[in-house]
Short mmCIF file of N, CA and C in Angstrom, two decimals:
data_model
loop_
_atom_site.label_atom_id
_atom_site.label_comp_id
_atom_site.label_asym_id
_atom_site.label_seq_id
_atom_site.Cartn_x
_atom_site.Cartn_y
_atom_site.Cartn_z
N ILE A 1 103.40 105.87 111.45
CA ILE A 1 104.31 105.13 110.59
C ILE A 1 103.52 104.18 109.68
N GLY A 2 102.53 103.51 110.25
CA GLY A 2 101.75 102.54 109.46
C GLY A 2 101.07 103.18 108.27
N GLU A 3 100.48 104.37 108.46
CA GLU A 3 99.80 105.06 107.35
C GLU A 3 100.80 105.44 106.26
N LEU A 4 101.97 105.92 106.66
CA LEU A 4 103.01 106.26 105.68
C LEU A 4 103.45 105.01 104.91
N GLN A 5 103.63 103.89 105.60
CA GLN A 5 104.00 102.65 104.92
C GLN A 5 102.96 102.26 103.88
N MET A 6 101.68 102.37 104.22
CA MET A 6 100.62 102.01 103.28
C MET A 6 100.62 102.96 102.08
N ARG A 7 100.85 104.24 102.30
CA ARG A 7 100.90 105.19 101.18
C ARG A 7 102.07 104.87 100.25
N LEU A 8 103.20 104.54 100.83
CA LEU A 8 104.37 104.19 100.02
C LEU A 8 104.11 102.91 99.21
N LEU A 9 103.54 101.90 99.85
CA LEU A 9 103.23 100.66 99.15
C LEU A 9 102.19 100.89 98.05
N ARG A 10 101.20 101.72 98.32
CA ARG A 10 100.16 102.02 97.33
C ARG A 10 100.77 102.63 96.07
N ASP A 11 101.85 103.39 96.25
CA ASP A 11 102.54 104.00 95.11
C ASP A 11 103.65 103.11 94.56
N ASP A 12 103.63 101.83 94.95
CA ASP A 12 104.53 100.79 94.45
C ASP A 12 105.97 100.93 94.92
N LEU A 13 106.17 101.46 96.10
CA LEU A 13 107.49 101.43 96.72
C LEU A 13 107.56 100.17 97.57
N PHE A 14 108.70 99.53 97.59
CA PHE A 14 108.85 98.24 98.25
C PHE A 14 109.34 98.43 99.68
N ILE A 15 108.65 97.78 100.63
CA ILE A 15 109.10 97.72 102.02
C ILE A 15 109.13 96.24 102.38
N TYR A 16 110.31 95.71 102.55
CA TYR A 16 110.47 94.28 102.77
C TYR A 16 109.68 93.83 103.99
N GLY A 17 108.91 92.75 103.83
CA GLY A 17 108.19 92.13 104.93
C GLY A 17 106.85 92.76 105.27
N ILE A 18 106.44 93.81 104.54
CA ILE A 18 105.17 94.47 104.83
C ILE A 18 104.22 94.27 103.66
N ARG A 19 103.01 93.79 103.96
CA ARG A 19 101.96 93.64 102.94
C ARG A 19 101.16 94.93 102.85
N TYR A 20 100.64 95.19 101.67
CA TYR A 20 99.74 96.33 101.48
C TYR A 20 98.37 95.95 102.04
N ASP A 21 97.89 96.73 103.00
CA ASP A 21 96.63 96.41 103.67
C ASP A 21 95.85 97.69 103.92
N ASP A 22 95.16 98.18 102.90
CA ASP A 22 94.38 99.41 102.97
C ASP A 22 92.91 99.04 103.08
N SER A 23 92.24 99.52 104.10
CA SER A 23 90.84 99.18 104.29
C SER A 23 89.95 99.70 103.16
N ALA A 24 90.41 100.69 102.40
CA ALA A 24 89.63 101.22 101.28
C ALA A 24 89.79 100.38 100.01
N ASN A 25 90.77 99.48 99.99
CA ASN A 25 91.00 98.63 98.82
C ASN A 25 90.00 97.48 98.85
N LEU A 26 89.09 97.47 97.88
CA LEU A 26 88.04 96.46 97.82
C LEU A 26 88.48 95.15 97.17
N ALA A 27 89.58 95.16 96.47
CA ALA A 27 90.01 93.98 95.69
C ALA A 27 90.17 92.72 96.53
N PRO A 28 90.76 92.77 97.73
CA PRO A 28 90.92 91.53 98.50
C PRO A 28 89.59 90.89 98.91
N ARG A 29 88.50 91.64 98.88
CA ARG A 29 87.20 91.10 99.26
C ARG A 29 86.45 90.49 98.08
N ALA A 30 87.00 90.63 96.89
CA ALA A 30 86.35 90.12 95.67
C ALA A 30 86.69 88.65 95.44
N LYS A 31 85.82 87.97 94.71
CA LYS A 31 86.13 86.62 94.22
C LYS A 31 86.94 86.82 92.95
N VAL A 32 88.12 86.21 92.88
CA VAL A 32 89.04 86.43 91.77
C VAL A 32 89.15 85.18 90.91
N THR A 33 88.95 85.34 89.61
CA THR A 33 89.08 84.25 88.65
C THR A 33 89.87 84.76 87.44
N ALA A 34 90.28 83.83 86.60
CA ALA A 34 91.03 84.19 85.40
C ALA A 34 90.68 83.24 84.27
N THR A 35 90.92 83.69 83.03
CA THR A 35 90.65 82.85 81.87
C THR A 35 91.61 81.67 81.81
N SER A 36 92.81 81.84 82.38
CA SER A 36 93.77 80.74 82.46
C SER A 36 94.78 81.04 83.55
N ALA A 37 95.56 80.04 83.91
CA ALA A 37 96.67 80.21 84.84
C ALA A 37 97.78 79.28 84.38
N ASN A 38 99.00 79.59 84.74
CA ASN A 38 100.10 78.79 84.19
C ASN A 38 100.26 77.44 84.86
N GLY A 39 99.47 77.16 85.89
CA GLY A 39 99.49 75.84 86.50
C GLY A 39 100.37 75.72 87.73
N ALA A 40 101.29 76.65 87.92
CA ALA A 40 102.14 76.60 89.11
C ALA A 40 101.33 77.05 90.33
N ALA A 41 101.60 76.45 91.46
CA ALA A 41 100.85 76.76 92.68
C ALA A 41 101.02 78.21 93.11
N ASP A 42 102.12 78.84 92.71
CA ASP A 42 102.38 80.21 93.16
C ASP A 42 101.96 81.28 92.16
N THR A 43 101.11 80.95 91.21
CA THR A 43 100.68 81.94 90.21
C THR A 43 99.16 81.96 90.05
N LYS A 44 98.44 81.64 91.11
CA LYS A 44 96.98 81.61 91.07
C LYS A 44 96.41 83.02 90.98
N PRO A 45 95.19 83.17 90.44
CA PRO A 45 94.58 84.49 90.33
C PRO A 45 94.47 85.22 91.67
N GLU A 46 94.25 84.50 92.77
CA GLU A 46 94.10 85.12 94.08
C GLU A 46 95.32 85.92 94.51
N TYR A 47 96.49 85.55 93.98
CA TYR A 47 97.70 86.28 94.36
C TYR A 47 97.71 87.71 93.84
N ALA A 48 96.85 88.05 92.89
CA ALA A 48 96.80 89.41 92.37
C ALA A 48 96.08 90.37 93.31
N VAL A 49 95.57 89.88 94.43
CA VAL A 49 94.90 90.75 95.40
C VAL A 49 95.38 90.48 96.83
N ASP A 50 96.56 89.89 96.99
CA ASP A 50 97.01 89.47 98.32
C ASP A 50 97.82 90.52 99.08
N GLY A 51 98.10 91.67 98.46
CA GLY A 51 98.84 92.72 99.15
C GLY A 51 100.35 92.62 99.04
N VAL A 52 100.87 91.60 98.37
CA VAL A 52 102.32 91.48 98.18
C VAL A 52 102.64 92.07 96.80
N LEU A 53 103.28 93.24 96.81
CA LEU A 53 103.52 93.97 95.56
C LEU A 53 104.78 93.52 94.83
N ARG A 54 105.67 92.84 95.52
CA ARG A 54 106.87 92.29 94.89
C ARG A 54 107.21 90.98 95.60
N PRO A 55 107.66 89.99 94.85
CA PRO A 55 108.08 88.75 95.51
C PRO A 55 109.40 88.98 96.24
N PRO A 56 109.69 88.14 97.25
CA PRO A 56 110.99 88.24 97.89
C PRO A 56 112.10 88.05 96.86
N LEU A 57 113.12 88.88 96.93
CA LEU A 57 114.19 88.84 95.94
C LEU A 57 115.16 87.69 96.18
N ARG A 58 115.62 87.12 95.09
CA ARG A 58 116.71 86.15 95.06
C ARG A 58 116.50 84.93 95.94
N ARG A 59 115.28 84.45 96.05
CA ARG A 59 115.01 83.20 96.75
C ARG A 59 114.49 82.21 95.73
N LYS A 60 115.18 81.11 95.57
CA LYS A 60 114.78 80.12 94.58
C LYS A 60 113.42 79.51 94.89
N ASP A 61 113.07 79.41 96.16
CA ASP A 61 111.79 78.80 96.54
C ASP A 61 110.69 79.84 96.75
N ALA A 62 110.96 81.08 96.38
CA ALA A 62 110.02 82.17 96.66
C ALA A 62 108.76 82.08 95.79
N CYS A 63 107.65 82.40 96.40
CA CYS A 63 106.38 82.50 95.69
C CYS A 63 106.39 83.78 94.86
N THR A 64 105.76 83.78 93.69
CA THR A 64 105.74 84.98 92.85
C THR A 64 104.72 86.00 93.34
N TYR A 65 103.69 85.55 94.06
CA TYR A 65 102.62 86.42 94.54
C TYR A 65 102.00 87.21 93.39
N ALA A 66 101.84 86.59 92.24
CA ALA A 66 101.26 87.25 91.07
C ALA A 66 100.43 86.23 90.28
N TRP A 67 99.45 86.74 89.54
CA TRP A 67 98.74 85.88 88.59
C TRP A 67 99.53 85.86 87.30
N GLN A 68 99.71 84.66 86.76
CA GLN A 68 100.34 84.48 85.46
C GLN A 68 99.43 83.60 84.62
N ALA A 69 99.12 84.08 83.42
CA ALA A 69 98.29 83.30 82.50
C ALA A 69 99.09 82.11 81.97
N ASP A 70 98.39 81.14 81.46
CA ASP A 70 99.01 79.99 80.82
C ASP A 70 99.81 80.49 79.62
N PRO A 71 101.11 80.17 79.54
CA PRO A 71 101.92 80.66 78.43
C PRO A 71 101.46 80.13 77.06
N GLY A 72 100.72 79.03 77.03
CA GLY A 72 100.23 78.48 75.77
C GLY A 72 98.86 79.00 75.36
N ALA A 73 98.22 79.78 76.23
CA ALA A 73 96.87 80.29 75.94
C ALA A 73 96.94 81.52 75.04
N ALA A 74 95.99 81.60 74.13
CA ALA A 74 95.93 82.74 73.21
C ALA A 74 95.47 84.00 73.94
N LEU A 75 95.93 85.13 73.45
CA LEU A 75 95.47 86.42 73.95
C LEU A 75 94.17 86.79 73.27
N PRO A 76 93.30 87.56 73.90
CA PRO A 76 93.49 88.18 75.21
C PRO A 76 93.28 87.21 76.36
N GLN A 77 93.84 87.56 77.50
CA GLN A 77 93.66 86.84 78.76
C GLN A 77 93.09 87.83 79.77
N GLU A 78 92.28 87.31 80.70
CA GLU A 78 91.60 88.21 81.63
C GLU A 78 91.69 87.74 83.07
N LEU A 79 91.75 88.73 83.95
CA LEU A 79 91.63 88.53 85.39
C LEU A 79 90.33 89.23 85.78
N ARG A 80 89.48 88.54 86.57
CA ARG A 80 88.17 89.09 86.91
C ARG A 80 87.98 89.12 88.41
N LEU A 81 87.43 90.23 88.90
CA LEU A 81 87.10 90.40 90.31
C LEU A 81 85.60 90.61 90.41
N ASP A 82 84.91 89.72 91.14
CA ASP A 82 83.46 89.82 91.35
C ASP A 82 83.20 90.22 92.79
N PHE A 83 82.39 91.26 92.97
CA PHE A 83 82.07 91.76 94.30
C PHE A 83 80.72 91.21 94.76
N ALA A 84 80.56 91.04 96.05
CA ALA A 84 79.34 90.47 96.62
C ALA A 84 78.14 91.41 96.42
N CYS A 85 78.41 92.71 96.32
CA CYS A 85 77.35 93.69 96.09
C CYS A 85 77.94 94.83 95.25
N PRO A 86 77.11 95.68 94.66
CA PRO A 86 77.62 96.79 93.84
C PRO A 86 78.53 97.71 94.67
N VAL A 87 79.61 98.17 94.04
CA VAL A 87 80.55 99.09 94.69
C VAL A 87 80.73 100.33 93.83
N ASP A 88 80.84 101.47 94.48
CA ASP A 88 81.05 102.74 93.80
C ASP A 88 82.56 102.96 93.67
N VAL A 89 83.09 102.71 92.49
CA VAL A 89 84.53 102.72 92.26
C VAL A 89 85.02 104.13 91.89
N ARG A 90 86.13 104.53 92.50
CA ARG A 90 86.75 105.83 92.22
C ARG A 90 88.12 105.71 91.53
N GLU A 91 88.82 104.59 91.81
CA GLU A 91 90.16 104.43 91.24
C GLU A 91 90.51 102.95 91.16
N ILE A 92 91.20 102.58 90.09
CA ILE A 92 91.73 101.22 89.95
C ILE A 92 93.22 101.35 89.67
N ARG A 93 94.00 100.63 90.46
CA ARG A 93 95.46 100.60 90.28
C ARG A 93 95.87 99.19 89.90
N LEU A 94 96.71 99.11 88.88
CA LEU A 94 97.24 97.83 88.42
C LEU A 94 98.75 97.85 88.60
N VAL A 95 99.28 96.79 89.19
CA VAL A 95 100.73 96.64 89.30
C VAL A 95 101.10 95.43 88.45
N PHE A 96 101.81 95.70 87.36
CA PHE A 96 102.21 94.64 86.46
C PHE A 96 103.58 94.10 86.86
N ASP A 97 103.88 92.90 86.42
CA ASP A 97 105.17 92.28 86.68
C ASP A 97 106.20 92.90 85.73
N SER A 98 107.16 93.62 86.30
CA SER A 98 108.18 94.26 85.47
C SER A 98 109.49 93.48 85.43
N GLY A 99 109.46 92.25 85.91
CA GLY A 99 110.63 91.39 85.82
C GLY A 99 111.74 91.75 86.79
N LEU A 100 111.45 92.51 87.83
CA LEU A 100 112.50 92.93 88.76
C LEU A 100 112.97 91.82 89.68
N SER A 101 112.19 90.74 89.83
CA SER A 101 112.59 89.69 90.75
C SER A 101 113.82 88.94 90.28
N GLY A 102 114.16 89.06 89.01
CA GLY A 102 115.34 88.39 88.49
C GLY A 102 116.57 89.28 88.46
N GLY A 103 116.51 90.47 89.04
CA GLY A 103 117.64 91.39 89.03
C GLY A 103 117.29 92.64 88.26
N ALA A 104 118.22 93.11 87.44
CA ALA A 104 118.02 94.35 86.68
C ALA A 104 116.93 94.16 85.62
N PRO A 105 116.12 95.20 85.38
CA PRO A 105 115.05 95.08 84.38
C PRO A 105 115.62 94.96 82.97
N GLU A 106 114.85 94.29 82.10
CA GLU A 106 115.24 94.15 80.71
C GLU A 106 115.07 95.47 79.98
N ARG A 107 115.85 95.67 78.94
CA ARG A 107 115.74 96.87 78.11
C ARG A 107 115.40 96.47 76.70
N PRO A 108 114.64 97.19 75.92
CA PRO A 108 114.09 98.48 76.31
C PRO A 108 112.87 98.36 77.20
N ARG A 109 112.15 97.22 77.15
CA ARG A 109 110.99 97.00 78.01
C ARG A 109 111.00 95.56 78.50
N PRO A 110 110.59 95.36 79.76
CA PRO A 110 110.52 93.99 80.27
C PRO A 110 109.48 93.16 79.50
N ARG A 111 109.84 91.94 79.12
CA ARG A 111 108.91 91.08 78.39
C ARG A 111 107.73 90.63 79.25
N THR A 112 107.84 90.81 80.57
CA THR A 112 106.78 90.42 81.49
C THR A 112 105.69 91.49 81.62
N LEU A 113 105.91 92.66 81.07
CA LEU A 113 105.00 93.80 81.24
C LEU A 113 103.84 93.76 80.25
N ALA A 114 102.64 94.12 80.73
CA ALA A 114 101.48 94.21 79.84
C ALA A 114 101.67 95.39 78.90
N LYS A 115 101.45 95.17 77.61
CA LYS A 115 101.60 96.22 76.60
C LYS A 115 100.26 96.92 76.32
N ASP A 116 99.26 96.17 75.92
CA ASP A 116 97.92 96.71 75.63
C ASP A 116 96.91 96.02 76.54
N TYR A 117 96.09 96.82 77.20
CA TYR A 117 95.10 96.24 78.10
C TYR A 117 93.90 97.17 78.24
N ALA A 118 92.82 96.61 78.77
CA ALA A 118 91.61 97.38 79.07
C ALA A 118 91.10 96.97 80.44
N VAL A 119 90.50 97.93 81.14
CA VAL A 119 89.83 97.67 82.41
C VAL A 119 88.34 97.86 82.15
N LEU A 120 87.57 96.81 82.41
CA LEU A 120 86.13 96.85 82.16
C LEU A 120 85.37 96.68 83.46
N GLY A 121 84.21 97.33 83.55
CA GLY A 121 83.36 97.20 84.72
C GLY A 121 82.00 96.68 84.33
N LEU A 122 81.43 95.83 85.16
CA LEU A 122 80.08 95.32 84.93
C LEU A 122 79.11 96.32 85.57
N VAL A 123 78.47 97.11 84.70
CA VAL A 123 77.58 98.20 85.12
C VAL A 123 76.17 97.88 84.65
N GLY A 124 75.26 97.65 85.59
CA GLY A 124 73.88 97.36 85.21
C GLY A 124 73.74 96.16 84.29
N GLY A 125 74.58 95.15 84.48
CA GLY A 125 74.51 93.94 83.67
C GLY A 125 75.25 94.02 82.34
N GLU A 126 75.90 95.16 82.02
CA GLU A 126 76.66 95.31 80.78
C GLU A 126 78.11 95.65 81.08
N TRP A 127 79.02 95.08 80.30
CA TRP A 127 80.45 95.40 80.44
C TRP A 127 80.73 96.71 79.74
N LYS A 128 81.35 97.65 80.49
CA LYS A 128 81.71 98.96 79.94
C LYS A 128 83.20 99.19 80.16
N THR A 129 83.85 99.80 79.18
CA THR A 129 85.27 100.11 79.30
C THR A 129 85.45 101.26 80.27
N LEU A 130 86.23 101.05 81.32
CA LEU A 130 86.53 102.08 82.32
C LEU A 130 87.85 102.77 82.01
N ALA A 131 88.79 102.03 81.44
CA ALA A 131 90.12 102.56 81.10
C ALA A 131 90.78 101.61 80.13
N GLU A 132 91.70 102.14 79.34
CA GLU A 132 92.50 101.27 78.46
C GLU A 132 93.84 101.92 78.19
N ALA A 133 94.80 101.10 77.81
CA ALA A 133 96.14 101.59 77.52
C ALA A 133 96.72 100.83 76.34
N LYS A 134 97.47 101.53 75.53
CA LYS A 134 98.21 100.95 74.40
C LYS A 134 99.68 101.29 74.60
N ASP A 135 100.55 100.37 74.25
CA ASP A 135 102.00 100.56 74.39
C ASP A 135 102.42 100.94 75.81
N ASN A 136 101.78 100.31 76.78
CA ASN A 136 102.09 100.57 78.19
C ASN A 136 103.55 100.25 78.50
N CYS A 137 104.21 101.13 79.23
CA CYS A 137 105.59 100.92 79.68
C CYS A 137 105.71 101.01 81.19
N ARG A 138 104.59 101.08 81.88
CA ARG A 138 104.60 101.31 83.33
C ARG A 138 104.31 100.04 84.11
N ARG A 139 104.97 99.92 85.23
CA ARG A 139 104.67 98.84 86.17
C ARG A 139 103.40 99.17 86.95
N LEU A 140 103.29 100.43 87.41
CA LEU A 140 102.11 100.89 88.14
C LEU A 140 101.25 101.73 87.21
N ALA A 141 100.01 101.30 87.00
CA ALA A 141 99.07 102.05 86.18
C ALA A 141 97.91 102.48 87.07
N VAL A 142 97.69 103.79 87.16
CA VAL A 142 96.63 104.35 88.00
C VAL A 142 95.53 104.89 87.09
N HIS A 143 94.31 104.38 87.31
CA HIS A 143 93.17 104.78 86.48
C HIS A 143 92.06 105.37 87.34
N PRO A 144 91.89 106.71 87.33
CA PRO A 144 90.72 107.29 87.99
C PRO A 144 89.48 106.89 87.20
N VAL A 145 88.48 106.38 87.87
CA VAL A 145 87.24 105.95 87.21
C VAL A 145 86.06 106.38 88.08
N ARG A 146 84.90 106.41 87.48
CA ARG A 146 83.67 106.70 88.22
C ARG A 146 82.62 105.71 87.78
N GLY A 147 81.98 105.08 88.74
CA GLY A 147 80.89 104.19 88.39
C GLY A 147 80.62 103.16 89.45
N THR A 148 79.41 102.64 89.42
CA THR A 148 79.02 101.57 90.33
C THR A 148 79.09 100.26 89.56
N VAL A 149 79.90 99.34 90.03
CA VAL A 149 80.14 98.08 89.33
C VAL A 149 79.87 96.90 90.26
N THR A 150 79.59 95.76 89.65
CA THR A 150 79.49 94.52 90.43
C THR A 150 80.67 93.60 90.14
N ALA A 151 81.44 93.93 89.10
CA ALA A 151 82.64 93.16 88.76
C ALA A 151 83.59 94.04 87.96
N VAL A 152 84.86 93.67 87.97
CA VAL A 152 85.90 94.35 87.19
C VAL A 152 86.68 93.27 86.46
N ARG A 153 86.97 93.52 85.18
CA ARG A 153 87.83 92.64 84.39
C ARG A 153 89.02 93.42 83.89
N ILE A 154 90.20 92.82 83.99
CA ILE A 154 91.39 93.37 83.37
C ILE A 154 91.71 92.45 82.20
N ARG A 155 91.58 92.99 80.99
CA ARG A 155 91.80 92.20 79.78
C ARG A 155 93.14 92.62 79.19
N ILE A 156 94.06 91.67 79.12
CA ILE A 156 95.38 91.95 78.54
C ILE A 156 95.36 91.44 77.09
N ASP A 157 95.49 92.39 76.17
CA ASP A 157 95.45 92.09 74.74
C ASP A 157 96.82 91.81 74.14
N ALA A 158 97.88 92.36 74.75
CA ALA A 158 99.24 92.15 74.25
C ALA A 158 100.23 92.38 75.38
N THR A 159 101.36 91.69 75.30
CA THR A 159 102.46 91.91 76.24
C THR A 159 103.70 92.25 75.41
N TRP A 160 104.78 92.53 76.09
CA TRP A 160 106.04 92.80 75.40
C TRP A 160 106.82 91.50 75.15
N GLY A 161 106.19 90.33 75.38
CA GLY A 161 106.88 89.10 75.06
C GLY A 161 106.42 87.85 75.78
N PHE A 162 106.18 87.92 77.08
CA PHE A 162 105.80 86.74 77.84
C PHE A 162 104.29 86.68 78.05
N GLU A 163 103.84 85.64 78.76
CA GLU A 163 102.42 85.52 79.09
C GLU A 163 101.99 86.67 80.01
N PRO A 164 100.69 87.02 79.99
CA PRO A 164 100.21 88.09 80.87
C PRO A 164 100.46 87.77 82.34
N ARG A 165 100.87 88.81 83.06
CA ARG A 165 101.15 88.69 84.49
C ARG A 165 100.67 89.96 85.17
N ILE A 166 99.99 89.78 86.30
CA ILE A 166 99.58 90.93 87.12
C ILE A 166 100.03 90.67 88.54
N GLN A 167 100.82 91.59 89.07
CA GLN A 167 101.32 91.46 90.43
C GLN A 167 100.24 91.81 91.45
N GLU A 168 99.50 92.90 91.20
CA GLU A 168 98.48 93.32 92.18
C GLU A 168 97.43 94.18 91.50
N VAL A 169 96.18 94.04 91.96
CA VAL A 169 95.06 94.88 91.55
C VAL A 169 94.51 95.54 92.79
N MET A 170 94.29 96.85 92.72
CA MET A 170 93.69 97.60 93.82
C MET A 170 92.46 98.32 93.28
N VAL A 171 91.36 98.22 93.99
CA VAL A 171 90.10 98.86 93.60
C VAL A 171 89.64 99.70 94.78
N PHE A 172 89.49 101.01 94.55
CA PHE A 172 89.16 101.92 95.65
C PHE A 172 87.79 102.56 95.47
N ALA A 173 87.06 102.61 96.58
CA ALA A 173 85.78 103.28 96.61
C ALA A 173 85.92 104.65 97.28
N LYS A 174 86.95 104.82 98.07
CA LYS A 174 87.19 106.10 98.75
C LYS A 174 88.68 106.22 99.02
N GLU A 175 89.10 107.43 99.37
CA GLU A 175 90.50 107.72 99.65
C GLU A 175 90.78 107.50 101.13
N SER A 176 91.56 106.46 101.47
CA SER A 176 91.88 106.21 102.86
C SER A 176 92.89 105.08 102.94
N VAL A 177 93.70 105.11 103.96
CA VAL A 177 94.62 103.99 104.20
C VAL A 177 94.54 103.59 105.66
N SER A 178 94.73 102.32 105.91
CA SER A 178 94.73 101.85 107.29
C SER A 178 96.05 102.21 107.93
N ALA A 179 96.08 102.21 109.23
CA ALA A 179 97.30 102.57 109.94
C ALA A 179 98.05 101.36 110.44
N LYS A 180 97.61 100.15 110.12
CA LYS A 180 98.31 98.98 110.63
C LYS A 180 98.75 98.07 109.48
N PRO A 181 100.05 98.04 109.23
CA PRO A 181 100.56 97.14 108.20
C PRO A 181 100.53 95.69 108.67
N ARG A 182 100.34 94.77 107.72
CA ARG A 182 100.40 93.34 108.04
C ARG A 182 101.83 92.87 107.82
N GLU A 183 102.38 92.21 108.79
CA GLU A 183 103.70 91.61 108.62
C GLU A 183 103.55 90.37 107.75
N ARG A 184 104.48 90.15 106.84
CA ARG A 184 104.46 88.95 106.02
C ARG A 184 105.00 87.80 106.85
N LYS A 185 104.26 86.72 106.93
CA LYS A 185 104.71 85.55 107.67
C LYS A 185 105.86 84.89 106.92
N GLN A 186 106.75 84.31 107.67
CA GLN A 186 107.89 83.62 107.07
C GLN A 186 107.40 82.55 106.09
N GLY A 187 107.91 82.55 104.88
CA GLY A 187 107.55 81.55 103.89
C GLY A 187 106.33 81.92 103.08
N THR A 188 105.70 83.08 103.33
CA THR A 188 104.55 83.51 102.52
C THR A 188 104.86 84.78 101.79
#
């Protein structure tokens, strides 16, 4: 059951009270920084790698569990993951904020969604583009990549209206999921 839960969460299906905890996901082990943050305690860069793919619904005191850039900061804005040693990356998954925590999604596109972005890797001391997207309409973006990196940057160049927001970043070196889901503690 645990492995199935992790596979479902990896594909951005919501299971209330279960955190995404895949031993192959390197992102939680990285040092996470950003060019800006909106200042709220619940929108720190670290929340983009915490395994919570959606905030609890309809709770006024609920944490967003996402990184949100400062709404007054100019674009582009970036989220950066630095690894303690070089990692051989095979896939990067980005889960953007699609505005579902407020109820039905906005039409035609949620203003919280990243529109144009690039994924860059620090390869041999130089930043190289690993993937990029224009006119993105997806909450879950899966990018197969190949390369050994010491850091990854997600640069958001445009959104559909609001400040850049990233719900979760997953960085994989191999294909595997753990069999034990983490229960979300009450209030987290």
